[in-house]
């Protein structure tokens, strides 16, 4: 099987087609379904972390006496053990890094 770049270079006289093929290879879009699945998974992890960690953060921010007197206290409906918070944090870091790298290599941003 020939590499995609060599095939595109020989077949097209247009630089745009060659550039598109190079960008597709450099982004790992040789497997677009896998790429979409990883992107969807990272988006789901970030959304789940937002749903779990924001109420816990709100609870911690309303605990101090001065704030509790003015606004009242908030009790998070989600109680996650420490190891769960660590696992969510690590998964969020990985998903965030994946989304940041995907955004950095976006053809919408590269073509501008």
XYZ file of C-alpha atoms in Angstrom:
112
model
C 0.000 0.000 0.000
C 1.364 3.401 -0.960
C 1.585 6.215 1.568
C -1.273 8.685 1.282
C 1.022 11.665 0.744
C 2.909 10.084 -2.153
C -0.358 9.017 -3.755
C -1.889 12.465 -3.429
C 1.273 14.180 -4.635
C 1.363 12.111 -7.808
C -2.352 12.350 -8.503
C -2.986 16.046 -7.978
C -1.574 19.177 -9.461
C -3.392 21.271 -6.901
C -1.418 22.205 -3.800
C -4.640 22.337 -1.805
C -5.319 18.615 -2.193
C -1.753 17.777 -1.158
C -2.016 20.064 1.866
C -5.296 18.441 2.884
C -3.759 14.968 2.659
C -0.747 16.054 4.718
C -2.962 17.603 7.389
C -5.080 14.448 7.488
C -1.988 12.328 8.105
C -0.461 14.670 10.665
C -3.692 14.711 12.691
C -4.071 10.961 12.787
C -7.214 10.975 10.684
C -6.167 7.749 9.032
C -8.792 6.249 11.380
C -11.566 8.862 11.475
C -14.041 6.695 13.402
C -11.508 6.056 16.168
C -10.606 9.741 16.234
C -14.284 10.704 16.584
C -14.804 8.110 19.321
C -11.831 9.403 21.323
C -13.061 12.973 20.909
C -16.560 12.030 22.062
C -15.196 10.102 25.035
C -13.040 13.029 26.134
C -15.990 15.400 25.786
C -18.133 13.079 27.943
C -15.399 12.850 30.591
C -15.149 16.648 30.747
C -18.931 17.028 31.031
C -19.145 14.387 33.779
C -16.304 16.020 35.698
C -18.087 19.356 35.463
C -21.302 17.851 36.836
C -19.495 16.113 39.713
C -16.865 18.662 40.717
C -18.767 21.964 40.489
C -21.234 21.122 43.304
C -18.323 19.940 45.477
C -16.467 23.192 44.800
C -19.588 25.215 45.649
C -19.876 23.316 48.938
C -16.268 24.066 49.853
C -16.630 27.746 48.940
C -19.717 28.237 51.128
C -18.259 26.518 54.219
C -16.302 29.475 55.725
C -18.224 31.225 58.523
C -18.245 34.673 56.877
C -19.668 33.398 53.621
C -22.066 30.994 55.343
C -23.580 33.867 57.371
C -24.248 35.950 54.264
C -25.291 33.361 51.701
C -25.999 30.215 53.685
C -24.297 26.893 53.137
C -24.607 24.619 50.151
C -24.531 20.854 50.583
C -23.419 18.933 47.523
C -25.812 16.154 46.519
C -22.831 14.166 45.227
C -20.443 12.664 47.772
C -17.369 11.162 46.103
C -14.521 9.590 48.115
C -10.990 10.999 47.825
C -9.823 8.276 45.430
C -12.808 9.066 43.185
C -11.927 12.758 43.097
C -8.333 11.881 42.205
C -9.478 9.553 39.423
C -11.846 12.215 38.064
C -9.038 14.763 38.185
C -6.611 12.539 36.269
C -9.243 11.641 33.680
C -10.118 15.326 33.303
C -6.468 16.226 32.758
C -6.135 13.583 30.048
C -9.398 14.595 28.358
C -8.511 18.267 28.547
C -5.104 17.640 26.993
C -6.723 15.639 24.187
C -9.248 18.401 23.488
C -6.536 21.075 23.579
C -4.371 19.164 21.106
C -7.349 18.572 18.840
C -8.222 22.272 18.940
C -4.624 23.231 18.239
C -4.663 21.086 15.084
C -8.038 22.260 13.815
C -8.193 22.893 10.072
C -10.471 25.856 10.765
C -7.697 27.537 12.738
C -4.853 26.436 10.455
C -6.461 27.781 7.281
C -6.855 31.325 8.647
